[in-house]
């Protein structure tokens, strides 16, 4: 995580950023699926049982995720943990998962098996063996929460970057916004997108730039299609700007999985969001922009 702030003094900056980093660490201990004792992991272990009372952080992340799962027809799905695990292992061992394992993992995947109750603030996973994975949405939420923590400490001109997820508050002094360059497809002939000028907004880029494995000449991404159990292949980069990091992060992952036309439709129908999609196709590099991209 990287935090940039403008503050009245370096002491004020140090104290505020310390709290913001602490908040990020706290969210990691709630939302990480790498930590067996995280609240998320504990909830997964109670799958097949009754409702479980959960924290407001976990509830917020899961409700935004469930909304998007419905709107993306399951392209975004935080119950895809079993499938994501298989592909994580595939990247480590450099071997494709067997078809029967994918089938078994798909059996335990499905956002409709996750029920949230807003009144009781509970979650329930219907099938034993289900695994939640909020890797496609939690960093954006953590960036939002870090900005909020900074605001509470009196710092209103800040940038928080967690990998490819960036959230910003007010612009630096004398500027119209924070300049953010988009790391799009790093390929010869790929257009270099114009830098963005952002304030009180968030931007996320999802792609296969960092986490992938190449097997038999095919490049497999760490983003999977929860409907087929397959990792995405080929080269594509999706950038989404939204009011909040939780939305830009989740939408960038969702649109990566979706057919570009359908992804753009979803973005155009969602207030305050806009997207840039760059895909390598057989006939060269293709770019799609949502209606509001130029704004
Ligand atoms: P990054 O982690 O590079 O910022 P993303 O925000 O796109 O990229 O998140 C990718 C992560 O999201 C994966 O590592 C995995 O944990 C999770 N994930 C993969 N596919 C999906 C999906 N279809 N729906 C929801 N989460 C996913
Ligand atoms: Mg994401």
PDB file of N, CA, C and O in Angstrom, residues 189-228:
ATOM      1  N   UNK A 189       2.363  -1.707 -30.124  1.00  0.00           N
ATOM      2  CA  UNK A 189       1.164  -1.341 -30.887  1.00  0.00           C
ATOM      3  C   UNK A 189      -0.036  -1.018 -30.014  1.00  0.00           C
ATOM      4  O   UNK A 189      -1.047  -0.539 -30.510  1.00  0.00           O
ATOM      5  N   UNK A 190       0.073  -1.292 -28.724  1.00  0.00           N
ATOM      6  CA  UNK A 190      -1.049  -0.968 -27.843  1.00  0.00           C
ATOM      7  C   UNK A 190      -1.052   0.531 -27.583  1.00  0.00           C
ATOM      8  O   UNK A 190      -0.011   1.110 -27.299  1.00  0.00           O
ATOM      9  N   UNK A 191      -2.228   1.167 -27.699  1.00  0.00           N
ATOM     10  CA  UNK A 191      -2.280   2.609 -27.480  1.00  0.00           C
ATOM     11  C   UNK A 191      -1.992   2.912 -26.011  1.00  0.00           C
ATOM     12  O   UNK A 191      -2.380   2.150 -25.134  1.00  0.00           O
ATOM     13  N   UNK A 192      -1.288   4.006 -25.766  1.00  0.00           N
ATOM     14  CA  UNK A 192      -1.028   4.399 -24.388  1.00  0.00           C
ATOM     15  C   UNK A 192      -2.158   5.341 -23.979  1.00  0.00           C
ATOM     16  O   UNK A 192      -2.295   6.422 -24.548  1.00  0.00           O
ATOM     17  N   UNK A 193      -3.017   4.930 -23.035  1.00  0.00           N
ATOM     18  CA  UNK A 193      -4.148   5.789 -22.685  1.00  0.00           C
ATOM     19  C   UNK A 193      -3.660   7.105 -22.071  1.00  0.00           C
ATOM     20  O   UNK A 193      -2.617   7.143 -21.433  1.00  0.00           O
ATOM     21  N   UNK A 194      -4.444   8.157 -22.315  1.00  0.00           N
ATOM     22  CA  UNK A 194      -4.119   9.455 -21.710  1.00  0.00           C
ATOM     23  C   UNK A 194      -4.204   9.352 -20.189  1.00  0.00           C
ATOM     24  O   UNK A 194      -5.077   8.659 -19.664  1.00  0.00           O
ATOM     25  N   UNK A 195      -3.312  10.064 -19.467  1.00  0.00           N
ATOM     26  CA  UNK A 195      -3.403  10.029 -18.005  1.00  0.00           C
ATOM     27  C   UNK A 195      -4.738  10.607 -17.544  1.00  0.00           C
ATOM     28  O   UNK A 195      -5.325  11.449 -18.215  1.00  0.00           O
ATOM     29  N   UNK A 196      -5.214  10.146 -16.407  1.00  0.00           N
ATOM     30  CA  UNK A 196      -6.468  10.644 -15.854  1.00  0.00           C
ATOM     31  C   UNK A 196      -6.172  11.748 -14.853  1.00  0.00           C
ATOM     32  O   UNK A 196      -5.124  11.756 -14.223  1.00  0.00           O
ATOM     33  N   UNK A 197      -7.127  12.677 -14.726  1.00  0.00           N
ATOM     34  CA  UNK A 197      -7.011  13.722 -13.717  1.00  0.00           C
ATOM     35  C   UNK A 197      -8.202  13.528 -12.778  1.00  0.00           C
ATOM     36  O   UNK A 197      -9.336  13.788 -13.162  1.00  0.00           O
ATOM     37  N   UNK A 198      -7.944  13.065 -11.572  1.00  0.00           N
ATOM     38  CA  UNK A 198      -9.038  12.639 -10.698  1.00  0.00           C
ATOM     39  C   UNK A 198      -9.031  13.339  -9.350  1.00  0.00           C
ATOM     40  O   UNK A 198      -7.978  13.611  -8.787  1.00  0.00           O
ATOM     41  N   UNK A 199     -10.233  13.614  -8.845  1.00  0.00           N
ATOM     42  CA  UNK A 199     -10.365  13.982  -7.429  1.00  0.00           C
ATOM     43  C   UNK A 199     -11.646  13.376  -6.898  1.00  0.00           C
ATOM     44  O   UNK A 199     -12.620  13.205  -7.642  1.00  0.00           O
ATOM     45  N   UNK A 200     -11.652  13.025  -5.625  1.00  0.00           N
ATOM     46  CA  UNK A 200     -12.802  12.389  -4.990  1.00  0.00           C
ATOM     47  C   UNK A 200     -13.373  11.266  -5.848  1.00  0.00           C
ATOM     48  O   UNK A 200     -14.558  11.241  -6.173  1.00  0.00           O
ATOM     49  N   UNK A 201     -12.495  10.378  -6.212  1.00  0.00           N
ATOM     50  CA  UNK A 201     -12.856   9.282  -7.111  1.00  0.00           C
ATOM     51  C   UNK A 201     -11.872   8.134  -6.921  1.00  0.00           C
ATOM     52  O   UNK A 201     -10.943   8.233  -6.126  1.00  0.00           O
ATOM     53  N   UNK A 202     -12.114   7.079  -7.652  1.00  0.00           N
ATOM     54  CA  UNK A 202     -11.225   5.921  -7.574  1.00  0.00           C
ATOM     55  C   UNK A 202     -11.059   5.321  -8.951  1.00  0.00           C
ATOM     56  O   UNK A 202     -11.931   5.449  -9.809  1.00  0.00           O
ATOM     57  N   UNK A 203      -9.920   4.672  -9.164  1.00  0.00           N
ATOM     58  CA  UNK A 203      -9.676   4.001 -10.443  1.00  0.00           C
ATOM     59  C   UNK A 203      -9.010   2.654 -10.173  1.00  0.00           C
ATOM     60  O   UNK A 203      -8.159   2.542  -9.289  1.00  0.00           O
ATOM     61  N   UNK A 204      -9.451   1.646 -10.903  1.00  0.00           N
ATOM     62  CA  UNK A 204      -8.864   0.314 -10.760  1.00  0.00           C
ATOM     63  C   UNK A 204      -8.561  -0.255 -12.133  1.00  0.00           C
ATOM     64  O   UNK A 204      -9.350  -0.083 -13.067  1.00  0.00           O
ATOM     65  N   UNK A 205      -7.442  -0.918 -12.243  1.00  0.00           N
ATOM     66  CA  UNK A 205      -7.138  -1.639 -13.477  1.00  0.00           C
ATOM     67  C   UNK A 205      -6.975  -3.115 -13.141  1.00  0.00           C
ATOM     68  O   UNK A 205      -6.243  -3.473 -12.229  1.00  0.00           O
ATOM     69  N   UNK A 206      -7.728  -3.935 -13.847  1.00  0.00           N
ATOM     70  CA  UNK A 206      -7.602  -5.383 -13.707  1.00  0.00           C
ATOM     71  C   UNK A 206      -6.994  -5.914 -14.972  1.00  0.00           C
ATOM     72  O   UNK A 206      -7.327  -5.472 -16.068  1.00  0.00           O
ATOM     73  N   UNK A 207      -6.141  -6.875 -14.808  1.00  0.00           N
ATOM     74  CA  UNK A 207      -5.570  -7.458 -16.004  1.00  0.00           C
ATOM     75  C   UNK A 207      -4.649  -8.583 -15.639  1.00  0.00           C
ATOM     76  O   UNK A 207      -4.629  -9.041 -14.512  1.00  0.00           O
ATOM     77  N   UNK A 208      -3.891  -9.015 -16.627  1.00  0.00           N
ATOM     78  CA  UNK A 208      -3.018 -10.156 -16.382  1.00  0.00           C
ATOM     79  C   UNK A 208      -1.567  -9.701 -16.380  1.00  0.00           C
ATOM     80  O   UNK A 208      -0.667 -10.475 -16.620  1.00  0.00           O
ATOM     81  N   UNK A 209      -1.357  -8.408 -16.113  1.00  0.00           N
ATOM     82  CA  UNK A 209      -0.004  -7.874 -16.200  1.00  0.00           C
ATOM     83  C   UNK A 209       0.931  -8.557 -15.199  1.00  0.00           C
ATOM     84  O   UNK A 209       2.095  -8.787 -15.491  1.00  0.00           O
ATOM     85  N   UNK A 210       0.418  -8.886 -14.016  1.00  0.00           N
ATOM     86  CA  UNK A 210       1.320  -9.388 -12.982  1.00  0.00           C
ATOM     87  C   UNK A 210       1.115 -10.848 -12.632  1.00  0.00           C
ATOM     88  O   UNK A 210       2.071 -11.589 -12.468  1.00  0.00           O
ATOM     89  N   UNK A 211      -0.127 -11.259 -12.460  1.00  0.00           N
ATOM     90  CA  UNK A 211      -0.352 -12.617 -11.990  1.00  0.00           C
ATOM     91  C   UNK A 211      -0.918 -13.478 -13.107  1.00  0.00           C
ATOM     92  O   UNK A 211      -2.068 -13.330 -13.487  1.00  0.00           O
ATOM     93  N   UNK A 212      -0.096 -14.382 -13.605  1.00  0.00           N
ATOM     94  CA  UNK A 212      -0.563 -15.269 -14.672  1.00  0.00           C
ATOM     95  C   UNK A 212       0.390 -16.447 -14.747  1.00  0.00           C
ATOM     96  O   UNK A 212       1.459 -16.454 -14.135  1.00  0.00           O
ATOM     97  N   UNK A 213       0.002 -17.468 -15.476  1.00  0.00           N
ATOM     98  CA  UNK A 213       0.918 -18.562 -15.773  1.00  0.00           C
ATOM     99  C   UNK A 213       0.766 -18.876 -17.251  1.00  0.00           C
ATOM    100  O   UNK A 213      -0.327 -18.776 -17.810  1.00  0.00           O
ATOM    101  N   UNK A 214       1.894 -19.222 -17.906  1.00  0.00           N
ATOM    102  CA  UNK A 214       1.817 -19.579 -19.313  1.00  0.00           C
ATOM    103  C   UNK A 214       2.062 -21.077 -19.441  1.00  0.00           C
ATOM    104  O   UNK A 214       3.084 -21.582 -18.972  1.00  0.00           O
ATOM    105  N   UNK A 215       1.097 -21.766 -20.011  1.00  0.00           N
ATOM    106  CA  UNK A 215       1.193 -23.223 -20.173  1.00  0.00           C
ATOM    107  C   UNK A 215       0.819 -23.581 -21.602  1.00  0.00           C
ATOM    108  O   UNK A 215      -0.236 -23.176 -22.085  1.00  0.00           O
ATOM    109  N   UNK A 216       1.676 -24.313 -22.255  1.00  0.00           N
ATOM    110  CA  UNK A 216       1.415 -24.705 -23.641  1.00  0.00           C
ATOM    111  C   UNK A 216       1.168 -23.498 -24.533  1.00  0.00           C
ATOM    112  O   UNK A 216       0.318 -23.541 -25.422  1.00  0.00           O
ATOM    113  N   UNK A 217       1.886 -22.419 -24.269  1.00  0.00           N
ATOM    114  CA  UNK A 217       1.757 -21.228 -25.104  1.00  0.00           C
ATOM    115  C   UNK A 217       0.514 -20.402 -24.813  1.00  0.00           C
ATOM    116  O   UNK A 217       0.271 -19.398 -25.453  1.00  0.00           O
ATOM    117  N   UNK A 218      -0.281 -20.822 -23.816  1.00  0.00           N
ATOM    118  CA  UNK A 218      -1.482 -20.053 -23.473  1.00  0.00           C
ATOM    119  C   UNK A 218      -1.267 -19.387 -22.116  1.00  0.00           C
ATOM    120  O   UNK A 218      -0.734 -19.988 -21.185  1.00  0.00           O
ATOM    121  N   UNK A 219      -1.703 -18.133 -22.059  1.00  0.00           N
ATOM    122  CA  UNK A 219      -1.506 -17.353 -20.848  1.00  0.00           C
ATOM    123  C   UNK A 219      -2.796 -17.384 -20.029  1.00  0.00           C
ATOM    124  O   UNK A 219      -3.848 -16.972 -20.493  1.00  0.00           O
ATOM    125  N   UNK A 220      -2.716 -17.901 -18.802  1.00  0.00           N
ATOM    126  CA  UNK A 220      -3.895 -18.001 -17.941  1.00  0.00           C
ATOM    127  C   UNK A 220      -3.832 -16.939 -16.851  1.00  0.00           C
ATOM    128  O   UNK A 220      -2.856 -16.844 -16.114  1.00  0.00           O
ATOM    129  N   UNK A 221      -4.902 -16.173 -16.751  1.00  0.00           N
ATOM    130  CA  UNK A 221      -4.971 -15.055 -15.807  1.00  0.00           C
ATOM    131  C   UNK A 221      -5.353 -15.528 -14.403  1.00  0.00           C
ATOM    132  O   UNK A 221      -5.793 -16.660 -14.211  1.00  0.00           O
ATOM    133  N   UNK A 222      -5.200 -14.676 -13.410  1.00  0.00           N
ATOM    134  CA  UNK A 222      -5.683 -14.997 -12.059  1.00  0.00           C
ATOM    135  C   UNK A 222      -7.156 -14.631 -11.900  1.00  0.00           C
ATOM    136  O   UNK A 222      -7.731 -14.822 -10.843  1.00  0.00           O
ATOM    137  N   UNK A 223      -7.747 -14.113 -12.969  1.00  0.00           N
ATOM    138  CA  UNK A 223      -9.194 -13.880 -12.949  1.00  0.00           C
ATOM    139  C   UNK A 223      -9.853 -15.063 -13.634  1.00  0.00           C
ATOM    140  O   UNK A 223      -9.427 -15.488 -14.708  1.00  0.00           O
ATOM    141  N   UNK A 224     -10.876 -15.606 -12.987  1.00  0.00           N
ATOM    142  CA  UNK A 224     -11.513 -16.795 -13.533  1.00  0.00           C
ATOM    143  C   UNK A 224     -12.968 -16.485 -13.877  1.00  0.00           C
ATOM    144  O   UNK A 224     -13.550 -15.531 -13.356  1.00  0.00           O
ATOM    145  N   UNK A 225     -13.533 -17.278 -14.762  1.00  0.00           N
ATOM    146  CA  UNK A 225     -14.951 -17.146 -15.074  1.00  0.00           C
ATOM    147  C   UNK A 225     -15.719 -18.128 -14.186  1.00  0.00           C
ATOM    148  O   UNK A 225     -15.620 -19.336 -14.365  1.00  0.00           O
ATOM    149  N   UNK A 226     -16.473 -17.598 -13.208  1.00  0.00           N
ATOM    150  CA  UNK A 226     -17.135 -18.476 -12.234  1.00  0.00           C
ATOM    151  C   UNK A 226     -18.212 -19.352 -12.862  1.00  0.00           C
ATOM    152  O   UNK A 226     -18.698 -20.271 -12.226  1.00  0.00           O
ATOM    153  N   UNK A 227     -18.576 -19.072 -14.087  1.00  0.00           N
ATOM    154  CA  UNK A 227     -19.624 -19.863 -14.726  1.00  0.00           C
ATOM    155  C   UNK A 227     -19.063 -21.075 -15.433  1.00  0.00           C
ATOM    156  O   UNK A 227     -19.743 -22.069 -15.643  1.00  0.00           O
ATOM    157  N   UNK A 228     -17.778 -21.007 -15.809  1.00  0.00           N
ATOM    158  CA  UNK A 228     -17.163 -22.146 -16.499  1.00  0.00           C
ATOM    159  C   UNK A 228     -16.071 -22.802 -15.656  1.00  0.00           C
ATOM    160  O   UNK A 228     -15.658 -23.920 -15.947  1.00  0.00           O
TER     161      UNK A 228
END
